[in-house]
Amino acid sequence: MSGRRPALFIQVDVDGLWAVRQCYSRPENNSFVNDPVWTEGISGLSEIFTSSGIPAAFFIVGRDLESREKQEAAAALWYAGFEPGNHSYSHTIGMTAMPVGQMVDEIRRTDAAIRTTGGAPVGFRA
């Protein structure tokens, strides 16, 4: 990016298809593996942001980084200059109702998973 201060900054919650289906109590089926959020959405957004000079952070669900393909896609985002964010490990709805130790574990596991892709999380979104 240029030396100018950006007029805007975008934050993207990367809720994979499996996570969205989970939110609506739908079966996961093969949505973790066949996930258009990762195969099309992320690359499309990163191209738009890059070509427009828009800085962004992508908040990643840790479970997604169990997939080698998703690890590589996340690493490509950081390499392109986007900031990594932590979006919990399991994308559980009602996270604030969890015992504190479980919440901390969700955040720590995702932090560690993101770091294995070369990123250093800049924040957390529940």
mmCIF file with all atom_site columns, N, CA and C in Angstrom, residues 13-74:
data_model
loop_
_atom_site.group_PDB
_atom_site.id
_atom_site.type_symbol
_atom_site.label_atom_id
_atom_site.label_alt_id
_atom_site.label_comp_id
_atom_site.label_asym_id
_atom_site.label_entity_id
_atom_site.label_seq_id
_atom_site.pdbx_PDB_ins_code
_atom_site.Cartn_x
_atom_site.Cartn_y
_atom_site.Cartn_z
_atom_site.occupancy
_atom_site.B_iso_or_equiv
_atom_site.pdbx_formal_charge
_atom_site.auth_seq_id
_atom_site.auth_comp_id
_atom_site.auth_asym_id
_atom_site.auth_atom_id
_atom_site.pdbx_PDB_model_num
ATOM 1   N N  . ASP A 1 13 ? -15.053 -11.786 8.069  1.00 0.00 ? 13 ASP A N  1
ATOM 2   C CA . ASP A 1 13 ? -15.177 -13.014 8.848  1.00 0.00 ? 13 ASP A CA 1
ATOM 3   C C  . ASP A 1 13 ? -15.257 -14.158 7.852  1.00 0.00 ? 13 ASP A C  1
ATOM 4   N N  . VAL A 1 14 ? -14.265 -15.027 7.888  1.00 0.00 ? 14 VAL A N  1
ATOM 5   C CA . VAL A 1 14 ? -14.228 -16.150 6.959  1.00 0.00 ? 14 VAL A CA 1
ATOM 6   C C  . VAL A 1 14 ? -14.982 -17.320 7.593  1.00 0.00 ? 14 VAL A C  1
ATOM 7   N N  . ASP A 1 15 ? -16.301 -17.278 7.420  1.00 0.00 ? 15 ASP A N  1
ATOM 8   C CA . ASP A 1 15 ? -17.151 -18.355 7.915  1.00 0.00 ? 15 ASP A CA 1
ATOM 9   C C  . ASP A 1 15 ? -17.316 -19.350 6.774  1.00 0.00 ? 15 ASP A C  1
ATOM 10  N N  . GLY A 1 16 ? -16.592 -20.459 6.864  1.00 0.00 ? 16 GLY A N  1
ATOM 11  C CA . GLY A 1 16 ? -16.697 -21.474 5.839  1.00 0.00 ? 16 GLY A CA 1
ATOM 12  C C  . GLY A 1 16 ? -18.127 -21.987 5.729  1.00 0.00 ? 16 GLY A C  1
ATOM 13  N N  . LEU A 1 17 ? -18.421 -22.635 4.617  1.00 0.00 ? 17 LEU A N  1
ATOM 14  C CA . LEU A 1 17 ? -19.767 -23.144 4.390  1.00 0.00 ? 17 LEU A CA 1
ATOM 15  C C  . LEU A 1 17 ? -20.193 -24.079 5.513  1.00 0.00 ? 17 LEU A C  1
ATOM 16  N N  . TRP A 1 18 ? -19.284 -24.909 6.011  1.00 0.00 ? 18 TRP A N  1
ATOM 17  C CA . TRP A 1 18 ? -19.613 -25.820 7.111  1.00 0.00 ? 18 TRP A CA 1
ATOM 18  C C  . TRP A 1 18 ? -20.065 -25.029 8.338  1.00 0.00 ? 18 TRP A C  1
ATOM 19  N N  . ALA A 1 19 ? -19.417 -23.880 8.612  1.00 0.00 ? 19 ALA A N  1
ATOM 20  C CA . ALA A 1 19 ? -19.759 -23.067 9.782  1.00 0.00 ? 19 ALA A CA 1
ATOM 21  C C  . ALA A 1 19 ? -21.120 -22.403 9.612  1.00 0.00 ? 19 ALA A C  1
ATOM 22  N N  . VAL A 1 20 ? -21.405 -21.950 8.414  1.00 0.00 ? 20 VAL A N  1
ATOM 23  C CA . VAL A 1 20 ? -22.706 -21.346 8.143  1.00 0.00 ? 20 VAL A CA 1
ATOM 24  C C  . VAL A 1 20 ? -23.800 -22.398 8.305  1.00 0.00 ? 20 VAL A C  1
ATOM 25  N N  . ARG A 1 21 ? -23.554 -23.580 7.768  1.00 0.00 ? 21 ARG A N  1
ATOM 26  C CA . ARG A 1 21 ? -24.541 -24.664 7.906  1.00 0.00 ? 21 ARG A CA 1
ATOM 27  C C  . ARG A 1 21 ? -24.739 -24.995 9.386  1.00 0.00 ? 21 ARG A C  1
ATOM 28  N N  . GLN A 1 22 ? -23.678 -24.993 10.153 1.00 0.00 ? 22 GLN A N  1
ATOM 29  C CA . GLN A 1 22 ? -23.760 -25.256 11.592 1.00 0.00 ? 22 GLN A CA 1
ATOM 30  C C  . GLN A 1 22 ? -24.633 -24.202 12.281 1.00 0.00 ? 22 GLN A C  1
ATOM 31  N N  . CYS A 1 23 ? -24.475 -22.949 11.902 1.00 0.00 ? 23 CYS A N  1
ATOM 32  C CA . CYS A 1 23 ? -25.265 -21.859 12.495 1.00 0.00 ? 23 CYS A CA 1
ATOM 33  C C  . CYS A 1 23 ? -26.757 -22.066 12.300 1.00 0.00 ? 23 CYS A C  1
ATOM 34  N N  . TYR A 1 24 ? -27.129 -22.671 11.195 1.00 0.00 ? 24 TYR A N  1
ATOM 35  C CA . TYR A 1 24 ? -28.540 -22.880 10.881 1.00 0.00 ? 24 TYR A CA 1
ATOM 36  C C  . TYR A 1 24 ? -28.987 -24.323 11.132 1.00 0.00 ? 24 TYR A C  1
ATOM 37  N N  . SER A 1 25 ? -28.198 -25.034 11.945 1.00 0.00 ? 25 SER A N  1
ATOM 38  C CA . SER A 1 25 ? -28.527 -26.414 12.329 1.00 0.00 ? 25 SER A CA 1
ATOM 39  C C  . SER A 1 25 ? -28.734 -27.325 11.122 1.00 0.00 ? 25 SER A C  1
ATOM 40  N N  . ARG A 1 26 ? -27.937 -27.122 10.117 1.00 0.00 ? 26 ARG A N  1
ATOM 41  C CA . ARG A 1 26 ? -27.986 -27.961 8.910  1.00 0.00 ? 26 ARG A CA 1
ATOM 42  C C  . ARG A 1 26 ? -26.819 -28.956 8.977  1.00 0.00 ? 26 ARG A C  1
ATOM 43  N N  . PRO A 1 27 ? -26.957 -30.126 8.398  1.00 0.00 ? 27 PRO A N  1
ATOM 44  C CA . PRO A 1 27 ? -25.840 -31.082 8.408  1.00 0.00 ? 27 PRO A CA 1
ATOM 45  C C  . PRO A 1 27 ? -24.646 -30.541 7.618  1.00 0.00 ? 27 PRO A C  1
ATOM 46  N N  . GLU A 1 28 ? -23.478 -30.872 8.105  1.00 0.00 ? 28 GLU A N  1
ATOM 47  C CA . GLU A 1 28 ? -22.255 -30.402 7.449  1.00 0.00 ? 28 GLU A CA 1
ATOM 48  C C  . GLU A 1 28 ? -22.062 -31.053 6.084  1.00 0.00 ? 28 GLU A C  1
ATOM 49  N N  . ASN A 1 29 ? -22.420 -32.320 5.973  1.00 0.00 ? 29 ASN A N  1
ATOM 50  C CA . ASN A 1 29 ? -22.184 -33.096 4.754  1.00 0.00 ? 29 ASN A CA 1
ATOM 51  C C  . ASN A 1 29 ? -20.719 -32.930 4.338  1.00 0.00 ? 29 ASN A C  1
ATOM 52  N N  . ASN A 1 30 ? -20.444 -32.590 3.095  1.00 0.00 ? 30 ASN A N  1
ATOM 53  C CA . ASN A 1 30 ? -19.047 -32.436 2.648  1.00 0.00 ? 30 ASN A CA 1
ATOM 54  C C  . ASN A 1 30 ? -18.656 -30.967 2.516  1.00 0.00 ? 30 ASN A C  1
ATOM 55  N N  . SER A 1 31 ? -19.360 -30.085 3.221  1.00 0.00 ? 31 SER A N  1
ATOM 56  C CA . SER A 1 31 ? -19.120 -28.646 3.070  1.00 0.00 ? 31 SER A CA 1
ATOM 57  C C  . SER A 1 31 ? -17.789 -28.184 3.641  1.00 0.00 ? 31 SER A C  1
ATOM 58  N N  . PHE A 1 32 ? -17.155 -28.989 4.494  1.00 0.00 ? 32 PHE A N  1
ATOM 59  C CA . PHE A 1 32 ? -15.822 -28.606 4.971  1.00 0.00 ? 32 PHE A CA 1
ATOM 60  C C  . PHE A 1 32 ? -14.799 -28.748 3.852  1.00 0.00 ? 32 PHE A C  1
ATOM 61  N N  . VAL A 1 33 ? -14.933 -29.798 3.060  1.00 0.00 ? 33 VAL A N  1
ATOM 62  C CA . VAL A 1 33 ? -13.992 -30.061 1.967  1.00 0.00 ? 33 VAL A CA 1
ATOM 63  C C  . VAL A 1 33 ? -14.355 -29.251 0.727  1.00 0.00 ? 33 VAL A C  1
ATOM 64  N N  . ASN A 1 34 ? -15.605 -29.280 0.340  1.00 0.00 ? 34 ASN A N  1
ATOM 65  C CA . ASN A 1 34 ? -16.071 -28.543 -0.838 1.00 0.00 ? 34 ASN A CA 1
ATOM 66  C C  . ASN A 1 34 ? -16.659 -27.223 -0.360 1.00 0.00 ? 34 ASN A C  1
ATOM 67  N N  . ASP A 1 35 ? -15.799 -26.248 -0.194 1.00 0.00 ? 35 ASP A N  1
ATOM 68  C CA . ASP A 1 35 ? -16.187 -24.999 0.446  1.00 0.00 ? 35 ASP A CA 1
ATOM 69  C C  . ASP A 1 35 ? -15.918 -23.807 -0.467 1.00 0.00 ? 35 ASP A C  1
ATOM 70  N N  . PRO A 1 36 ? -16.951 -23.278 -1.123 1.00 0.00 ? 36 PRO A N  1
ATOM 71  C CA . PRO A 1 36 ? -16.748 -22.162 -2.048 1.00 0.00 ? 36 PRO A CA 1
ATOM 72  C C  . PRO A 1 36 ? -16.270 -20.881 -1.365 1.00 0.00 ? 36 PRO A C  1
ATOM 73  N N  . VAL A 1 37 ? -16.476 -20.780 -0.062 1.00 0.00 ? 37 VAL A N  1
ATOM 74  C CA . VAL A 1 37 ? -15.945 -19.612 0.651  1.00 0.00 ? 37 VAL A CA 1
ATOM 75  C C  . VAL A 1 37 ? -14.435 -19.567 0.479  1.00 0.00 ? 37 VAL A C  1
ATOM 76  N N  . TRP A 1 38 ? -13.784 -20.729 0.597  1.00 0.00 ? 38 TRP A N  1
ATOM 77  C CA . TRP A 1 38 ? -12.333 -20.810 0.474  1.00 0.00 ? 38 TRP A CA 1
ATOM 78  C C  . TRP A 1 38 ? -11.871 -20.924 -0.974 1.00 0.00 ? 38 TRP A C  1
ATOM 79  N N  . THR A 1 39 ? -12.610 -21.648 -1.804 1.00 0.00 ? 39 THR A N  1
ATOM 80  C CA . THR A 1 39 ? -12.135 -21.864 -3.174 1.00 0.00 ? 39 THR A CA 1
ATOM 81  C C  . THR A 1 39 ? -12.425 -20.693 -4.099 1.00 0.00 ? 39 THR A C  1
ATOM 82  N N  . GLU A 1 40 ? -13.445 -19.899 -3.799 1.00 0.00 ? 40 GLU A N  1
ATOM 83  C CA . GLU A 1 40 ? -13.803 -18.789 -4.674 1.00 0.00 ? 40 GLU A CA 1
ATOM 84  C C  . GLU A 1 40 ? -13.873 -17.444 -3.943 1.00 0.00 ? 40 GLU A C  1
ATOM 85  N N  . GLY A 1 41 ? -14.513 -17.433 -2.796 1.00 0.00 ? 41 GLY A N  1
ATOM 86  C CA . GLY A 1 41 ? -14.764 -16.181 -2.090 1.00 0.00 ? 41 GLY A CA 1
ATOM 87  C C  . GLY A 1 41 ? -13.521 -15.438 -1.655 1.00 0.00 ? 41 GLY A C  1
ATOM 88  N N  . ILE A 1 42 ? -12.620 -16.141 -0.996 1.00 0.00 ? 42 ILE A N  1
ATOM 89  C CA . ILE A 1 42 ? -11.419 -15.485 -0.480 1.00 0.00 ? 42 ILE A CA 1
ATOM 90  C C  . ILE A 1 42 ? -10.547 -14.955 -1.611 1.00 0.00 ? 42 ILE A C  1
ATOM 91  N N  . SER A 1 43 ? -10.341 -15.761 -2.636 1.00 0.00 ? 43 SER A N  1
ATOM 92  C CA . SER A 1 43 ? -9.492  -15.290 -3.742 1.00 0.00 ? 43 SER A CA 1
ATOM 93  C C  . SER A 1 43 ? -10.147 -14.116 -4.463 1.00 0.00 ? 43 SER A C  1
ATOM 94  N N  . GLY A 1 44 ? -11.466 -14.162 -4.633 1.00 0.00 ? 44 GLY A N  1
ATOM 95  C CA . GLY A 1 44 ? -12.159 -13.056 -5.292 1.00 0.00 ? 44 GLY A CA 1
ATOM 96  C C  . GLY A 1 44 ? -12.061 -11.769 -4.500 1.00 0.00 ? 44 GLY A C  1
ATOM 97  N N  . LEU A 1 45 ? -12.291 -11.855 -3.188 1.00 0.00 ? 45 LEU A N  1
ATOM 98  C CA . LEU A 1 45 ? -12.183 -10.662 -2.360 1.00 0.00 ? 45 LEU A CA 1
ATOM 99  C C  . LEU A 1 45 ? -10.756 -10.126 -2.332 1.00 0.00 ? 45 LEU A C  1
ATOM 100 N N  . SER A 1 46 ? -9.782  -11.014 -2.193 1.00 0.00 ? 46 SER A N  1
ATOM 101 C CA . SER A 1 46 ? -8.400  -10.533 -2.123 1.00 0.00 ? 46 SER A CA 1
ATOM 102 C C  . SER A 1 46 ? -7.986  -9.854  -3.425 1.00 0.00 ? 46 SER A C  1
ATOM 103 N N  . GLU A 1 47 ? -8.463  -10.337 -4.559 1.00 0.00 ? 47 GLU A N  1
ATOM 104 C CA . GLU A 1 47 ? -8.162  -9.677  -5.838 1.00 0.00 ? 47 GLU A CA 1
ATOM 105 C C  . GLU A 1 47 ? -8.783  -8.287  -5.898 1.00 0.00 ? 47 GLU A C  1
ATOM 106 N N  . ILE A 1 48 ? -10.024 -8.173  -5.472 1.00 0.00 ? 48 ILE A N  1
ATOM 107 C CA . ILE A 1 48 ? -10.696 -6.867  -5.464 1.00 0.00 ? 48 ILE A CA 1
ATOM 108 C C  . ILE A 1 48 ? -9.974  -5.904  -4.535 1.00 0.00 ? 48 ILE A C  1
ATOM 109 N N  . PHE A 1 49 ? -9.664  -6.361  -3.328 1.00 0.00 ? 49 PHE A N  1
ATOM 110 C CA . PHE A 1 49 ? -8.999  -5.495  -2.362 1.00 0.00 ? 49 PHE A CA 1
ATOM 111 C C  . PHE A 1 49 ? -7.620  -5.069  -2.862 1.00 0.00 ? 49 PHE A C  1
ATOM 112 N N  . THR A 1 50 ? -6.870  -6.014  -3.411 1.00 0.00 ? 50 THR A N  1
ATOM 113 C CA . THR A 1 50 ? -5.523  -5.699  -3.902 1.00 0.00 ? 50 THR A CA 1
ATOM 114 C C  . THR A 1 50 ? -5.579  -4.703  -5.052 1.00 0.00 ? 50 THR A C  1
ATOM 115 N N  . SER A 1 51 ? -6.435  -4.953  -6.023 1.00 0.00 ? 51 SER A N  1
ATOM 116 C CA . SER A 1 51 ? -6.503  -4.061  -7.190 1.00 0.00 ? 51 SER A CA 1
ATOM 117 C C  . SER A 1 51 ? -7.027  -2.679  -6.828 1.00 0.00 ? 51 SER A C  1
ATOM 118 N N  . SER A 1 52 ? -7.793  -2.584  -5.747 1.00 0.00 ? 52 SER A N  1
ATOM 119 C CA . SER A 1 52 ? -8.348  -1.304  -5.323 1.00 0.00 ? 52 SER A CA 1
ATOM 120 C C  . SER A 1 52 ? -7.508  -0.631  -4.239 1.00 0.00 ? 52 SER A C  1
ATOM 121 N N  . GLY A 1 53 ? -6.466  -1.314  -3.777 1.00 0.00 ? 53 GLY A N  1
ATOM 122 C CA . GLY A 1 53 ? -5.625  -0.749  -2.722 1.00 0.00 ? 53 GLY A CA 1
ATOM 123 C C  . GLY A 1 53 ? -6.317  -0.680  -1.369 1.00 0.00 ? 53 GLY A C  1
ATOM 124 N N  . ILE A 1 54 ? -7.231  -1.601  -1.133 1.00 0.00 ? 54 ILE A N  1
ATOM 125 C CA . ILE A 1 54 ? -7.987  -1.600  0.122  1.00 0.00 ? 54 ILE A CA 1
ATOM 126 C C  . ILE A 1 54 ? -7.337  -2.565  1.112  1.00 0.00 ? 54 ILE A C  1
ATOM 127 N N  . PRO A 1 55 ? -6.911  -2.074  2.263  1.00 0.00 ? 55 PRO A N  1
ATOM 128 C CA . PRO A 1 55 ? -6.356  -2.969  3.283  1.00 0.00 ? 55 PRO A CA 1
ATOM 129 C C  . PRO A 1 55 ? -7.484  -3.740  3.973  1.00 0.00 ? 55 PRO A C  1
ATOM 130 N N  . ALA A 1 56 ? -7.177  -4.966  4.378  1.00 0.00 ? 56 ALA A N  1
ATOM 131 C CA . ALA A 1 56 ? -8.206  -5.793  5.012  1.00 0.00 ? 56 ALA A CA 1
ATOM 132 C C  . ALA A 1 56 ? -7.579  -6.803  5.955  1.00 0.00 ? 56 ALA A C  1
ATOM 133 N N  . ALA A 1 57 ? -8.399  -7.240  6.877  1.00 0.00 ? 57 ALA A N  1
ATOM 134 C CA . ALA A 1 57 ? -8.045  -8.349  7.763  1.00 0.00 ? 57 ALA A CA 1
ATOM 135 C C  . ALA A 1 57 ? -9.045  -9.471  7.508  1.00 0.00 ? 57 ALA A C  1
ATOM 136 N N  . PHE A 1 58 ? -8.545  -10.688 7.477  1.00 0.00 ? 58 PHE A N  1
ATOM 137 C CA . PHE A 1 58 ? -9.385  -11.864 7.298  1.00 0.00 ? 58 PHE A CA 1
ATOM 138 C C  . PHE A 1 58 ? -9.378  -12.647 8.610  1.00 0.00 ? 58 PHE A C  1
ATOM 139 N N  . PHE A 1 59 ? -10.541 -12.745 9.249  1.00 0.00 ? 59 PHE A N  1
ATOM 140 C CA . PHE A 1 59 ? -10.671 -13.442 10.519 1.00 0.00 ? 59 PHE A CA 1
ATOM 141 C C  . PHE A 1 59 ? -11.011 -14.908 10.241 1.00 0.00 ? 59 PHE A C  1
ATOM 142 N N  . ILE A 1 60 ? -10.083 -15.780 10.601 1.00 0.00 ? 60 ILE A N  1
ATOM 143 C CA . ILE A 1 60 ? -10.110 -17.192 10.239 1.00 0.00 ? 60 ILE A CA 1
ATOM 144 C C  . ILE A 1 60 ? -10.602 -18.062 11.398 1.00 0.00 ? 60 ILE A C  1
ATOM 145 N N  . VAL A 1 61 ? -11.446 -19.040 11.071 1.00 0.00 ? 61 VAL A N  1
ATOM 146 C CA . VAL A 1 61 ? -11.875 -20.059 12.034 1.00 0.00 ? 61 VAL A CA 1
ATOM 147 C C  . VAL A 1 61 ? -10.785 -21.133 12.051 1.00 0.00 ? 61 VAL A C  1
ATOM 148 N N  . GLY A 1 62 ? -10.275 -21.412 13.233 1.00 0.00 ? 62 GLY A N  1
ATOM 149 C CA . GLY A 1 62 ? -9.152  -22.334 13.362 1.00 0.00 ? 62 GLY A CA 1
ATOM 150 C C  . GLY A 1 62 ? -9.369  -23.702 12.759 1.00 0.00 ? 62 GLY A C  1
ATOM 151 N N  . ARG A 1 63 ? -10.564 -24.249 12.886 1.00 0.00 ? 63 ARG A N  1
ATOM 152 C CA . ARG A 1 63 ? -10.820 -25.592 12.348 1.00 0.00 ? 63 ARG A CA 1
ATOM 153 C C  . ARG A 1 63 ? -10.512 -25.647 10.858 1.00 0.00 ? 63 ARG A C  1
ATOM 154 N N  . ASP A 1 64 ? -10.780 -24.559 10.139 1.00 0.00 ? 64 ASP A N  1
ATOM 155 C CA . ASP A 1 64 ? -10.505 -24.565 8.702  1.00 0.00 ? 64 ASP A CA 1
ATOM 156 C C  . ASP A 1 64 ? -9.041  -24.854 8.406  1.00 0.00 ? 64 ASP A C  1
ATOM 157 N N  . LEU A 1 65 ? -8.170  -24.483 9.312  1.00 0.00 ? 65 LEU A N  1
ATOM 158 C CA . LEU A 1 65 ? -6.744  -24.676 9.057  1.00 0.00 ? 65 LEU A CA 1
ATOM 159 C C  . LEU A 1 65 ? -6.282  -26.103 9.315  1.00 0.00 ? 65 LEU A C  1
ATOM 160 N N  . GLU A 1 66 ? -7.227  -27.002 9.542  1.00 0.00 ? 66 GLU A N  1
ATOM 161 C CA . GLU A 1 66 ? -6.912  -28.437 9.548  1.00 0.00 ? 66 GLU A CA 1
ATOM 162 C C  . GLU A 1 66 ? -6.743  -28.935 8.115  1.00 0.00 ? 66 GLU A C  1
ATOM 163 N N  . SER A 1 67 ? -7.169  -28.143 7.153  1.00 0.00 ? 67 SER A N  1
ATOM 164 C CA . SER A 1 67 ? -7.066  -28.478 5.736  1.00 0.00 ? 67 SER A CA 1
ATOM 165 C C  . SER A 1 67 ? -5.807  -27.854 5.137  1.00 0.00 ? 67 SER A C  1
ATOM 166 N N  . ARG A 1 68 ? -5.028  -28.674 4.471  1.00 0.00 ? 68 ARG A N  1
ATOM 167 C CA . ARG A 1 68 ? -3.803  -28.174 3.843  1.00 0.00 ? 68 ARG A CA 1
ATOM 168 C C  . ARG A 1 68 ? -4.104  -27.101 2.789  1.00 0.00 ? 68 ARG A C  1
ATOM 169 N N  . GLU A 1 69 ? -5.159  -27.302 2.019  1.00 0.00 ? 69 GLU A N  1
ATOM 170 C CA . GLU A 1 69 ? -5.516  -26.325 0.988  1.00 0.00 ? 69 GLU A CA 1
ATOM 171 C C  . GLU A 1 69 ? -5.886  -24.983 1.609  1.00 0.00 ? 69 GLU A C  1
ATOM 172 N N  . LYS A 1 70 ? -6.595  -25.028 2.710  1.00 0.00 ? 70 LYS A N  1
ATOM 173 C CA . LYS A 1 70 ? -6.990  -23.792 3.388  1.00 0.00 ? 70 LYS A CA 1
ATOM 174 C C  . LYS A 1 70 ? -5.790  -23.139 4.072  1.00 0.00 ? 70 LYS A C  1
ATOM 175 N N  . GLN A 1 71 ? -4.868  -23.935 4.562  1.00 0.00 ? 71 GLN A N  1
ATOM 176 C CA . GLN A 1 71 ? -3.629  -23.382 5.124  1.00 0.00 ? 71 GLN A CA 1
ATOM 177 C C  . GLN A 1 71 ? -2.880  -22.594 4.051  1.00 0.00 ? 71 GLN A C  1
ATOM 178 N N  . GLU A 1 72 ? -2.780  -23.182 2.859  1.00 0.00 ? 72 GLU A N  1
ATOM 179 C CA . GLU A 1 72 ? -2.074  -22.521 1.764  1.00 0.00 ? 72 GLU A CA 1
ATOM 180 C C  . GLU A 1 72 ? -2.782  -21.238 1.332  1.00 0.00 ? 72 GLU A C  1
ATOM 181 N N  . ALA A 1 73 ? -4.111  -21.265 1.308  1.00 0.00 ? 73 ALA A N  1
ATOM 182 C CA . ALA A 1 73 ? -4.878  -20.073 0.941  1.00 0.00 ? 73 ALA A CA 1
ATOM 183 C C  . ALA A 1 73 ? -4.682  -18.971 1.983  1.00 0.00 ? 73 ALA A C  1
ATOM 184 N N  . ALA A 1 74 ? -4.668  -19.346 3.253  1.00 0.00 ? 74 ALA A N  1
ATOM 185 C CA . ALA A 1 74 ? -4.449  -18.358 4.318  1.00 0.00 ? 74 ALA A CA 1
ATOM 186 C C  . ALA A 1 74 ? -3.043  -17.773 4.206  1.00 0.00 ? 74 ALA A C  1
#
